[in-house]
Amino acid sequence: MAKAEVIKIILQNIVGPKPKATLEPVEELKQTLSKYFSLPTLPVNSGRSAIYLILKAAGIGEGDEVLIQAYTCNSVPNPIIWTGAKPIYADINLDTLNVDVDDLKRKISSKTRAIILQHTLGRPGPIEEVMEIAKQMGLLLIEDCAHCFGAGYKGQKLGTFGDASILSFARGKVVSSISGGAVIVKNKKLLGKIELLVDALPPTPKSHLFKDFLNFFTWRGILRRVYFNPFAYQLIQALDKQNFFNPLYSSKELKGLKPSWHPAKLHPIFVKVALSELPKLEKQNSRRGEIAEKYYQKIKNRKFRLLPKHKGIYLRVVSFYEDPDKFFKKARRHKLWFGNWYNAPVFPKETYLKEMGYTLGSCPQAEAAASQTINLPNYPDMTDEQIDFAVDFINKYDEL
Ligand SMILES: Cc1ncc(COP(=O)(O)O)c(C=O)c1O
C-alpha cells in the first residue's frame, strides 16, 4: 500500500473531518469479506487471535492436542498453547512445504481434537486428503490462510473447505492493513460462539497501535528502498532489536506466553486500511505470479533449486540453497536483501522450541527445508529491472 494513502486514512481518522459513512467500517469489512468467501467472516486484530478464538469456541484446551505442520511460525502453535492445549507437529513434503499426510496420520492420538492445515506461502495444502482424515476421525479442521488470501483449489476458494479458517492482514501478507486478521466460519455450530467471543473482545491498546504505525512507515514504507540500501537495512534491524517497533513476534511469544493485546478487536484505522487494500487483491496476486514466472524462466544457476510450480498464489518464491547465511551476507554486499521465511522449523529462529512443544529431529524434512530456505523478493510493485537485478545476482553468484 502506498504510504500517502495510509497517511490520508490516519489523518482522516485522527485529526481531519470524519468522512460520512453509511456503515460502521468494521461492519463494512465484515460484509465485504463475508461476500467474498460467501461465508460469515469476522475481522479481529490478528491471525493468531483468529486461531485462538476458533479453538476457544470449539472448547479445545487442557489435555487436548492440535495437529499442525512444522515449517511454520510461532503464531500457529502459540494460540494452541494459550488455550492450554498441546501443538503436535507433523513433517512436511519437501516439494510443497505443506504437511506430509502420512506423517499427519501417524501423529493422531486419542487426544487429538483439531487439525490446522497451513497453505504454506500461498501453495494449497493437501486439502482433500486432510478433509477426509478430519471427517473419519471426527476432528475439527481449521484452514490457515494467512498466506493464501485469493487462492483457490479446483475452483473453490481456500478458506471455505474447513470448519473454520483464518486470515492474516499483518505486514508482509497478501493484504496488509499493518495488523489484522479474520475468522471465516463454515461450521454453523461454531458461528454463534465465535460471534459472542469476537463481540466481547477488548480494543487493541493504544500504545501498541502507535508502534504498529511506526512499523508500517519503516517496514512497508522504506523496505523496498532498503533492498538496494544495505545501510538503511542495518539501521532498521538495529532499531528493531531495541524493540523500537512492534516486532512481528514479541519476546513473550518467543517463549509461548500470551501478550495482553491478543486477542483484541481490529482497530477502526486498520479496518479502513484493509478496506482500501482489498480491491487490489487480484491485481497484486497476479503480479506476484508474474514475478514468480520470471524467476522460473530466468534462474539458470542449478545450485538454486526452485520448488515445483503450483496453482495457488506466490506470497513468497522459495529457493533452496545449501548455505543461506553465506548467501544472505553476499547478497547484502551486493545491495540485495532476500527474505528468510521459514529458516527454522518454528520461525523465527529465536523461538524457544521446547516452549513450542517442538523436539529437534522430530520433523527432519521440515528441518532440512528450513536450513536451505531463501525467499526471492516478490513484492507486487517490484520493477522488472529489480527482478533482473536479483536474477543476475543468483545466476552469477559463483563468480561474485
Ligand atoms: C502460517 C501463519 N499462520 C498464522 C499467522 C498469524 O498471523 P498474524 O501475524 O496476523 O497473527 C502467521 C503469521 O505470520 C503465519 O505465517
GROMACS .gro file of C-alpha atoms and ligand atoms in nm:
model
  416
    1MET     CA    1   0.000   0.000   0.000
    2ALA     CA    2   0.123   0.347  -0.079
    3LYS     CA    3   0.245   0.544   0.220
    4ALA     CA    4   0.043   0.851   0.112
    5GLU     CA    5  -0.282   0.654   0.123
    6VAL     CA    6  -0.216   0.536   0.477
    7ILE     CA    7  -0.124   0.887   0.592
    8LYS     CA    8  -0.453   1.011   0.444
    9ILE     CA    9  -0.653   0.743   0.623
   10ILE     CA   10  -0.482   0.814   0.954
   11LEU     CA   11  -0.529   1.190   0.924
   12GLN     CA   12  -0.892   1.150   0.827
   13ASN     CA   13  -0.948   0.941   1.136
   14ILE     CA   14  -0.743   1.128   1.391
   15VAL     CA   15  -0.742   1.498   1.306
   16GLY     CA   16  -0.946   1.566   0.996
   17PRO     CA   17  -1.321   1.581   0.949
   18LYS     CA   18  -1.452   1.225   0.958
   19PRO     CA   19  -1.581   1.109   0.620
   20LYS     CA   20  -1.952   1.028   0.625
   21ALA     CA   21  -2.007   0.655   0.621
   22THR     CA   22  -2.336   0.472   0.591
   23LEU     CA   23  -2.192   0.167   0.763
   24GLU     CA   24  -1.957   0.123   1.058
   25PRO     CA   25  -1.618   0.046   0.891
   26VAL     CA   26  -1.582  -0.285   1.071
   27GLU     CA   27  -1.932  -0.385   0.956
   28GLU     CA   28  -1.833  -0.289   0.601
   29LEU     CA   29  -1.517  -0.502   0.622
   30LYS     CA   30  -1.718  -0.789   0.767
   31GLN     CA   31  -1.969  -0.766   0.484
   32THR     CA   32  -1.702  -0.731   0.215
   33LEU     CA   33  -1.511  -1.037   0.340
   34SER     CA   34  -1.827  -1.241   0.401
   35LYS     CA   35  -1.942  -1.168   0.045
   36TYR     CA   36  -1.600  -1.260  -0.093
   37PHE     CA   37  -1.598  -1.601   0.080
   38SER     CA   38  -1.978  -1.648   0.078
   39LEU     CA   39  -1.936  -1.738   0.447
   40PRO     CA   40  -1.959  -1.533   0.769
   41THR     CA   41  -1.616  -1.368   0.813
   42LEU     CA   42  -1.535  -1.173   1.128
   43PRO     CA   43  -1.242  -0.929   1.146
   44VAL     CA   44  -1.012  -0.944   1.453
   45ASN     CA   45  -0.673  -0.790   1.534
   46SER     CA   46  -0.453  -1.076   1.405
   47GLY     CA   47  -0.437  -1.421   1.253
   48ARG     CA   48  -0.312  -1.566   1.581
   49SER     CA   49  -0.613  -1.419   1.764
   50ALA     CA   50  -0.833  -1.580   1.498
   51ILE     CA   51  -0.681  -1.925   1.568
   52TYR     CA   52  -0.721  -1.874   1.943
   53LEU     CA   53  -1.088  -1.776   1.912
   54ILE     CA   54  -1.174  -2.076   1.691
   55LEU     CA   55  -1.011  -2.316   1.937
   56LYS     CA   56  -1.186  -2.149   2.233
   57ALA     CA   57  -1.523  -2.163   2.057
   58ALA     CA   58  -1.468  -2.534   1.991
   59GLY     CA   59  -1.395  -2.589   2.361
   60ILE     CA   60  -1.037  -2.702   2.294
   61GLY     CA   61  -0.800  -2.663   2.590
   62GLU     CA   62  -0.616  -2.850   2.866
   63GLY     CA   63  -0.550  -3.215   2.779
   64ASP     CA   64  -0.625  -3.172   2.406
   65GLU     CA   65  -0.386  -3.193   2.111
   66VAL     CA   66  -0.395  -2.991   1.791
   67LEU     CA   67  -0.206  -3.109   1.484
   68ILE     CA   68  -0.004  -2.855   1.287
   69GLN     CA   69   0.287  -2.878   1.047
   70ALA     CA   70   0.646  -2.792   1.127
   71TYR     CA   71   0.797  -2.525   0.894
   72THR     CA   72   0.560  -2.270   1.040
   73CYS     CA   73   0.584  -1.963   1.260
   74ASN     CA   74   0.526  -1.938   1.632
   75SER     CA   75   0.190  -1.763   1.571
   76VAL     CA   76   0.043  -2.105   1.494
   77PRO     CA   77   0.148  -2.314   1.799
   78ASN     CA   78   0.116  -2.014   2.034
   79PRO     CA   79  -0.263  -1.974   2.028
   80ILE     CA   80  -0.290  -2.350   2.084
   81ILE     CA   81  -0.062  -2.325   2.387
   82TRP     CA   82  -0.258  -2.023   2.514
   83THR     CA   83  -0.575  -2.237   2.531
   84GLY     CA   84  -0.388  -2.495   2.742
   85ALA     CA   85  -0.381  -2.749   2.457
   86LYS     CA   86  -0.067  -2.900   2.305
   87PRO     CA   87   0.058  -2.845   1.947
   88ILE     CA   88   0.173  -3.167   1.779
   89TYR     CA   89   0.394  -3.126   1.475
   90ALA     CA   90   0.372  -3.326   1.153
   91ASP     CA   91   0.653  -3.323   0.899
   92ILE     CA   92   0.626  -3.166   0.553
   93ASN     CA   93   0.664  -3.263   0.191
   94LEU     CA   94   0.986  -3.111   0.056
   95ASP     CA   95   0.833  -3.029  -0.284
   96THR     CA   96   0.540  -2.835  -0.144
   97LEU     CA   97   0.642  -2.718   0.206
   98ASN     CA   98   0.293  -2.830   0.310
   99VAL     CA   99   0.206  -3.106   0.552
  100ASP     CA  100   0.301  -3.467   0.477
  101VAL     CA  101  -0.030  -3.651   0.501
  102ASP     CA  102   0.123  -3.984   0.610
  103ASP     CA  103   0.309  -3.820   0.896
  104LEU     CA  104  -0.006  -3.628   0.990
  105LYS     CA  105  -0.194  -3.957   1.020
  106ARG     CA  106   0.086  -4.104   1.233
  107LYS     CA  107   0.064  -3.814   1.476
  108ILE     CA  108  -0.308  -3.856   1.552
  109SER     CA  109  -0.373  -3.976   1.906
  110SER     CA  110  -0.676  -4.024   2.130
  111LYS     CA  111  -0.620  -3.665   2.249
  112THR     CA  112  -0.627  -3.505   1.901
  113ARG     CA  113  -0.915  -3.261   1.862
  114ALA     CA  114  -0.825  -3.049   1.560
  115ILE     CA  115  -0.600  -3.012   1.256
  116ILE     CA  116  -0.472  -2.677   1.137
  117LEU     CA  117  -0.396  -2.708   0.767
  118GLN     CA  118  -0.145  -2.444   0.657
  119HIS     CA  119  -0.135  -2.343   0.290
  120THR     CA  120   0.232  -2.257   0.307
  121LEU     CA  121   0.341  -1.938   0.134
  122GLY     CA  122   0.031  -1.948  -0.089
  123ARG     CA  123   0.052  -2.308  -0.212
  124PRO     CA  124  -0.271  -2.504  -0.148
  125GLY     CA  125  -0.220  -2.778   0.111
  126PRO     CA  126  -0.345  -3.137   0.061
  127ILE     CA  127  -0.700  -3.029   0.130
  128GLU     CA  128  -0.893  -3.332   0.004
  129GLU     CA  129  -0.684  -3.586   0.197
  130VAL     CA  130  -0.689  -3.380   0.516
  131MET     CA  131  -1.066  -3.320   0.493
  132GLU     CA  132  -1.112  -3.695   0.464
  133ILE     CA  133  -0.893  -3.761   0.769
  134ALA     CA  134  -1.077  -3.496   0.972
  135LYS     CA  135  -1.412  -3.644   0.874
  136GLN     CA  136  -1.312  -4.002   0.952
  137MET     CA  137  -1.158  -3.914   1.288
  138GLY     CA  138  -1.419  -3.656   1.389
  139LEU     CA  139  -1.162  -3.374   1.411
  140LEU     CA  140  -1.216  -3.003   1.368
  141LEU     CA  141  -1.048  -2.875   1.052
  142ILE     CA  142  -0.907  -2.522   1.056
  143GLU     CA  143  -0.754  -2.384   0.737
  144ASP     CA  144  -0.465  -2.146   0.795
  145CYS     CA  145  -0.500  -1.899   0.509
  146ALA     CA  146  -0.253  -1.646   0.648
  147HIS     CA  147  -0.050  -1.681   0.326
  148CYS     CA  148  -0.307  -1.764   0.061
  149PHE     CA  149  -0.579  -1.498   0.052
  150GLY     CA  150  -0.718  -1.507  -0.301
  151ALA     CA  151  -0.600  -1.859  -0.387
  152GLY     CA  152  -0.830  -2.147  -0.473
  153TYR     CA  153  -0.832  -2.521  -0.522
  154LYS     CA  154  -1.034  -2.680  -0.802
  155GLY     CA  155  -1.236  -2.362  -0.842
  156GLN     CA  156  -1.321  -2.324  -0.471
  157LYS     CA  157  -1.164  -2.052  -0.256
  158LEU     CA  158  -0.917  -2.168   0.007
  159GLY     CA  159  -1.067  -2.084   0.342
  160THR     CA  160  -1.405  -2.231   0.251
  161PHE     CA  161  -1.318  -2.601   0.295
  162GLY     CA  162  -1.256  -2.627   0.671
  163ASP     CA  163  -1.495  -2.591   0.964
  164ALA     CA  164  -1.333  -2.252   1.014
  165SER     CA  165  -1.036  -2.067   0.865
  166ILE     CA  166  -0.811  -1.778   0.947
  167LEU     CA  167  -0.674  -1.484   0.750
  168SER     CA  168  -0.390  -1.253   0.846
  169PHE     CA  169  -0.353  -0.890   0.736
  170ALA     CA  170  -0.017  -0.844   0.906
  171ARG     CA  171   0.277  -0.684   0.729
  172GLY     CA  172   0.427  -0.900   0.459
  173LYS     CA  173   0.095  -1.076   0.392
  174VAL     CA  174  -0.118  -1.083   0.077
  175VAL     CA  175  -0.338  -0.799   0.202
  176SER     CA  176  -0.179  -0.589   0.473
  177SER     CA  177  -0.366  -0.348   0.697
  178ILE     CA  178  -0.045  -0.320   0.906
  179SER     CA  179  -0.203  -0.558   1.161
  180GLY     CA  180  -0.519  -0.761   1.140
  181GLY     CA  181  -0.686  -1.088   1.068
  182ALA     CA  182  -1.023  -1.257   1.036
  183VAL     CA  183  -1.210  -1.577   1.115
  184ILE     CA  184  -1.407  -1.741   0.834
  185VAL     CA  185  -1.676  -1.970   0.977
  186LYS     CA  186  -1.829  -2.256   0.785
  187ASN     CA  187  -1.942  -2.484   1.068
  188LYS     CA  188  -2.276  -2.342   1.181
  189LYS     CA  189  -2.235  -2.489   1.531
  190LEU     CA  190  -1.930  -2.267   1.584
  191LEU     CA  191  -2.071  -1.944   1.444
  192GLY     CA  192  -2.276  -1.821   1.741
  193LYS     CA  193  -1.992  -1.897   1.983
  194ILE     CA  194  -1.730  -1.721   1.771
  195GLU     CA  195  -1.959  -1.419   1.728
  196LEU     CA  196  -2.002  -1.393   2.105
  197LEU     CA  197  -1.627  -1.417   2.162
  198VAL     CA  198  -1.550  -1.154   1.894
  199ASP     CA  199  -1.815  -0.914   2.032
  200ALA     CA  200  -1.664  -0.941   2.379
  201LEU     CA  201  -1.307  -0.862   2.266
  202PRO     CA  202  -1.131  -0.558   2.415
  203PRO     CA  203  -0.991  -0.285   2.187
  204THR     CA  204  -0.624  -0.302   2.086
  205PRO     CA  205  -0.418  -0.097   2.339
  206LYS     CA  206  -0.323   0.248   2.203
  207SER     CA  207   0.048   0.210   2.284
  208HIS     CA  208   0.054  -0.098   2.068
  209LEU     CA  209  -0.114   0.084   1.781
  210PHE     CA  210   0.145   0.360   1.782
  211LYS     CA  211   0.427   0.110   1.744
  212ASP     CA  212   0.236  -0.065   1.468
  213PHE     CA  213   0.223   0.261   1.273
  214LEU     CA  214   0.595   0.314   1.327
  215ASN     CA  215   0.641  -0.028   1.186
  216PHE     CA  216   0.444   0.048   0.879
  217PHE     CA  217   0.639   0.358   0.795
  218THR     CA  218   0.966   0.179   0.832
  219TRP     CA  219   0.900  -0.169   0.702
  220ARG     CA  220   0.633  -0.102   0.443
  221GLY     CA  221   0.742   0.248   0.354
  222ILE     CA  222   1.116   0.200   0.341
  223LEU     CA  223   1.162  -0.170   0.287
  224ARG     CA  224   1.157  -0.159  -0.089
  225ARG     CA  225   1.419   0.112  -0.099
  226VAL     CA  226   1.617  -0.084   0.156
  227TYR     CA  227   1.652  -0.368  -0.089
  228PHE     CA  228   1.913  -0.161  -0.258
  229ASN     CA  229   2.046   0.010   0.050
  230PRO     CA  230   2.211  -0.223   0.299
  231PHE     CA  231   2.292   0.062   0.542
  232ALA     CA  232   1.925   0.154   0.589
  233TYR     CA  233   1.850  -0.214   0.636
  234GLN     CA  234   2.115  -0.245   0.908
  235LEU     CA  235   1.975   0.062   1.086
  236ILE     CA  236   1.622  -0.078   1.084
  237GLN     CA  237   1.750  -0.414   1.209
  238ALA     CA  238   1.934  -0.243   1.495
  239LEU     CA  239   1.625  -0.038   1.595
  240ASP     CA  240   1.412  -0.349   1.573
  241LYS     CA  241   1.647  -0.531   1.811
  242GLN     CA  242   1.589  -0.249   2.063
  243ASN     CA  243   1.211  -0.314   2.041
  244PHE     CA  244   1.167   0.027   1.878
  245PHE     CA  245   0.887  -0.114   1.664
  246ASN     CA  246   0.633  -0.380   1.746
  247PRO     CA  247   0.821  -0.690   1.650
  248LEU     CA  248   0.612  -0.935   1.447
  249TYR     CA  249   0.675  -1.189   1.721
  250SER     CA  250   0.703  -1.034   2.067
  251SER     CA  251   0.959  -1.159   2.320
  252LYS     CA  252   0.676  -1.317   2.521
  253GLU     CA  253   0.560  -1.510   2.217
  254LEU     CA  254   0.908  -1.647   2.156
  255LYS     CA  255   0.852  -1.835   2.484
  256GLY     CA  256   0.489  -1.938   2.426
  257LEU     CA  257   0.343  -1.668   2.653
  258LYS     CA  258   0.033  -1.468   2.561
  259PRO     CA  259   0.076  -1.091   2.520
  260SER     CA  260  -0.211  -0.875   2.652
  261TRP     CA  261  -0.308  -0.746   2.305
  262HIS     CA  262  -0.407  -1.088   2.167
  263PRO     CA  263  -0.691  -1.137   2.110
  264ALA     CA  264  -0.846  -0.794   2.055
  265LYS     CA  265  -1.079  -0.608   1.820
  266LEU     CA  266  -0.936  -0.480   1.494
  267HIS     CA  267  -0.879  -0.106   1.531
  268PRO     CA  268  -1.103   0.111   1.305
  269ILE     CA  269  -0.800   0.266   1.133
  270PHE     CA  270  -0.664  -0.077   1.040
  271VAL     CA  271  -1.015  -0.168   0.925
  272LYS     CA  272  -1.005   0.125   0.685
  273VAL     CA  273  -0.658   0.039   0.563
  274ALA     CA  274  -0.779  -0.316   0.493
  275LEU     CA  275  -1.084  -0.184   0.308
  276SER     CA  276  -0.866   0.031   0.087
  277GLU     CA  277  -0.629  -0.262   0.017
  278LEU     CA  278  -0.887  -0.529  -0.065
  279PRO     CA  279  -0.977  -0.404  -0.413
  280LYS     CA  280  -0.612  -0.459  -0.517
  281LEU     CA  281  -0.611  -0.825  -0.414
  282GLU     CA  282  -0.641  -0.987  -0.753
  283LYS     CA  283  -0.411  -0.748  -0.936
  284GLN     CA  284  -0.140  -0.786  -0.673
  285ASN     CA  285  -0.168  -1.165  -0.665
  286SER     CA  286  -0.143  -1.181  -1.041
  287ARG     CA  287   0.167  -0.956  -1.036
  288ARG     CA  288   0.324  -1.187  -0.776
  289GLY     CA  289   0.253  -1.476  -1.013
  290GLU     CA  290   0.420  -1.289  -1.300
  291ILE     CA  291   0.728  -1.220  -1.089
  292ALA     CA  292   0.747  -1.588  -0.989
  293GLU     CA  293   0.720  -1.691  -1.353
  294LYS     CA  294   1.013  -1.464  -1.439
  295TYR     CA  295   1.223  -1.634  -1.171
  296TYR     CA  296   1.126  -1.976  -1.306
  297GLN     CA  297   1.222  -1.874  -1.658
  298LYS     CA  298   1.537  -1.679  -1.584
  299ILE     CA  299   1.717  -1.852  -1.296
  300LYS     CA  300   1.972  -2.087  -1.451
  301ASN     CA  301   2.212  -2.148  -1.164
  302ARG     CA  302   2.149  -2.512  -1.069
  303LYS     CA  303   2.273  -2.458  -0.716
  304PHE     CA  304   1.945  -2.278  -0.650
  305ARG     CA  305   1.654  -2.519  -0.654
  306LEU     CA  306   1.314  -2.363  -0.706
  307LEU     CA  307   1.023  -2.572  -0.582
  308PRO     CA  308   0.782  -2.715  -0.839
  309LYS     CA  309   0.533  -2.456  -0.965
  310HIS     CA  310   0.181  -2.452  -0.824
  311LYS     CA  311  -0.163  -2.308  -0.889
  312GLY     CA  312  -0.204  -2.109  -0.568
  313ILE     CA  313  -0.057  -1.765  -0.517
  314TYR     CA  314   0.307  -1.674  -0.469
  315LEU     CA  315   0.325  -1.489  -0.137
  316ARG     CA  316   0.693  -1.581  -0.144
  317VAL     CA  317   0.901  -1.763  -0.405
  318VAL     CA  318   1.122  -2.013  -0.228
  319SER     CA  319   1.456  -2.138  -0.349
  320PHE     CA  320   1.667  -2.391  -0.164
  321TYR     CA  321   2.038  -2.316  -0.136
  322GLU     CA  322   2.290  -2.511   0.070
  323ASP     CA  323   2.424  -2.218   0.273
  324PRO     CA  324   2.162  -1.943   0.313
  325ASP     CA  325   2.361  -1.744   0.571
  326LYS     CA  326   2.657  -1.711   0.335
  327PHE     CA  327   2.413  -1.623   0.058
  328PHE     CA  328   2.239  -1.350   0.262
  329LYS     CA  329   2.575  -1.193   0.356
  330LYS     CA  330   2.694  -1.187  -0.003
  331ALA     CA  331   2.358  -1.052  -0.119
  332ARG     CA  332   2.380  -0.762   0.124
  333ARG     CA  333   2.728  -0.677  -0.001
  334HIS     CA  334   2.567  -0.652  -0.343
  335LYS     CA  335   2.285  -0.430  -0.213
  336LEU     CA  336   2.026  -0.702  -0.224
  337TRP     CA  337   1.813  -0.842   0.051
  338PHE     CA  338   1.632  -1.175   0.042
  339GLY     CA  339   1.375  -1.298   0.292
  340ASN     CA  340   1.412  -1.591   0.532
  341TRP     CA  341   1.057  -1.729   0.586
  342TYR     CA  342   1.093  -2.004   0.723
  343ASN     CA  343   1.455  -2.062   0.818
  344ALA     CA  344   1.356  -2.257   1.131
  345PRO     CA  345   1.103  -2.537   1.189
  346VAL     CA  346   0.920  -2.286   1.412
  347PHE     CA  347   1.002  -1.938   1.282
  348PRO     CA  348   1.167  -1.709   1.384
  349LYS     CA  349   1.494  -1.875   1.482
  350GLU     CA  350   1.489  -1.707   1.823
  351THR     CA  351   1.175  -1.903   1.920
  352TYR     CA  352   1.229  -2.140   2.213
  353LEU     CA  353   1.148  -2.475   2.055
  354LYS     CA  354   1.095  -2.650   2.387
  355GLU     CA  355   0.830  -2.396   2.486
  356MET     CA  356   0.664  -2.455   2.147
  357GLY     CA  357   0.647  -2.830   2.220
  358TYR     CA  358   0.880  -2.897   1.925
  359THR     CA  359   1.155  -3.158   1.959
  360LEU     CA  360   1.454  -3.113   1.729
  361GLY     CA  361   1.486  -3.410   1.494
  362SER     CA  362   1.112  -3.488   1.506
  363CYS     CA  363   1.034  -3.342   1.161
  364PRO     CA  364   1.352  -3.399   0.955
  365GLN     CA  365   1.210  -3.276   0.624
  366ALA     CA  366   1.091  -2.950   0.778
  367GLU     CA  367   1.432  -2.900   0.939
  368ALA     CA  368   1.609  -2.974   0.609
  369ALA     CA  369   1.387  -2.726   0.424
  370ALA     CA  370   1.437  -2.460   0.692
  371SER     CA  371   1.815  -2.496   0.674
  372GLN     CA  372   1.815  -2.417   0.300
  373THR     CA  373   1.533  -2.168   0.257
  374ILE     CA  374   1.574  -1.841   0.073
  375ASN     CA  375   1.280  -1.619  -0.030
  376LEU     CA  376   1.324  -1.440  -0.359
  377PRO     CA  377   1.185  -1.085  -0.342
  378ASN     CA  378   0.840  -1.065  -0.499
  379TYR     CA  379   0.667  -0.750  -0.388
  380PRO     CA  380   0.391  -0.667  -0.635
  381ASP     CA  381   0.537  -0.323  -0.705
  382MET     CA  382   0.886  -0.450  -0.789
  383THR     CA  383   1.002  -0.330  -1.128
  384ASP     CA  384   1.123  -0.568  -1.399
  385GLU     CA  385   1.472  -0.416  -1.358
  386GLN     CA  386   1.471  -0.506  -0.990
  387ILE     CA  387   1.367  -0.862  -1.072
  388ASP     CA  388   1.650  -0.886  -1.327
  389PHE     CA  389   1.894  -0.749  -1.070
  390ALA     CA  390   1.802  -1.033  -0.830
  391VAL     CA  391   1.813  -1.293  -1.109
  392ASP     CA  392   2.155  -1.170  -1.227
  393PHE     CA  393   2.289  -1.195  -0.875
  394ILE     CA  394   2.176  -1.558  -0.850
  395ASN     CA  395   2.295  -1.657  -1.194
  396LYS     CA  396   2.639  -1.501  -1.141
  397TYR     CA  397   2.654  -1.598  -0.773
  398ASP     CA  398   2.955  -1.830  -0.802
  399GLU     CA  399   3.169  -1.570  -0.981
  400LEU     CA  400   3.088  -1.282  -0.744
  401LIG     C1  401   0.125  -1.957   0.867
  401LIG     C2  402   0.082  -1.846   0.957
  401LIG     N1  403  -0.032  -1.859   1.026
  401LIG     C3  404  -0.076  -1.763   1.109
  401LIG     C4  405  -0.006  -1.645   1.126
  401LIG     C5  406  -0.057  -1.543   1.222
  401LIG     O1  407  -0.089  -1.422   1.163
  401LIG     P1  408  -0.077  -1.285   1.244
  401LIG     O2  409   0.063  -1.233   1.229
  401LIG     O3  410  -0.178  -1.194   1.178
  401LIG     O4  411  -0.112  -1.312   1.384
  401LIG     C6  412   0.113  -1.626   1.056
  401LIG     C7  413   0.191  -1.502   1.074
  401LIG     O5  414   0.297  -1.478   1.027
  401LIG     C8  415   0.159  -1.728   0.969
  401LIG     O6  416   0.273  -1.715   0.900
   0.00000   0.00000   0.00000
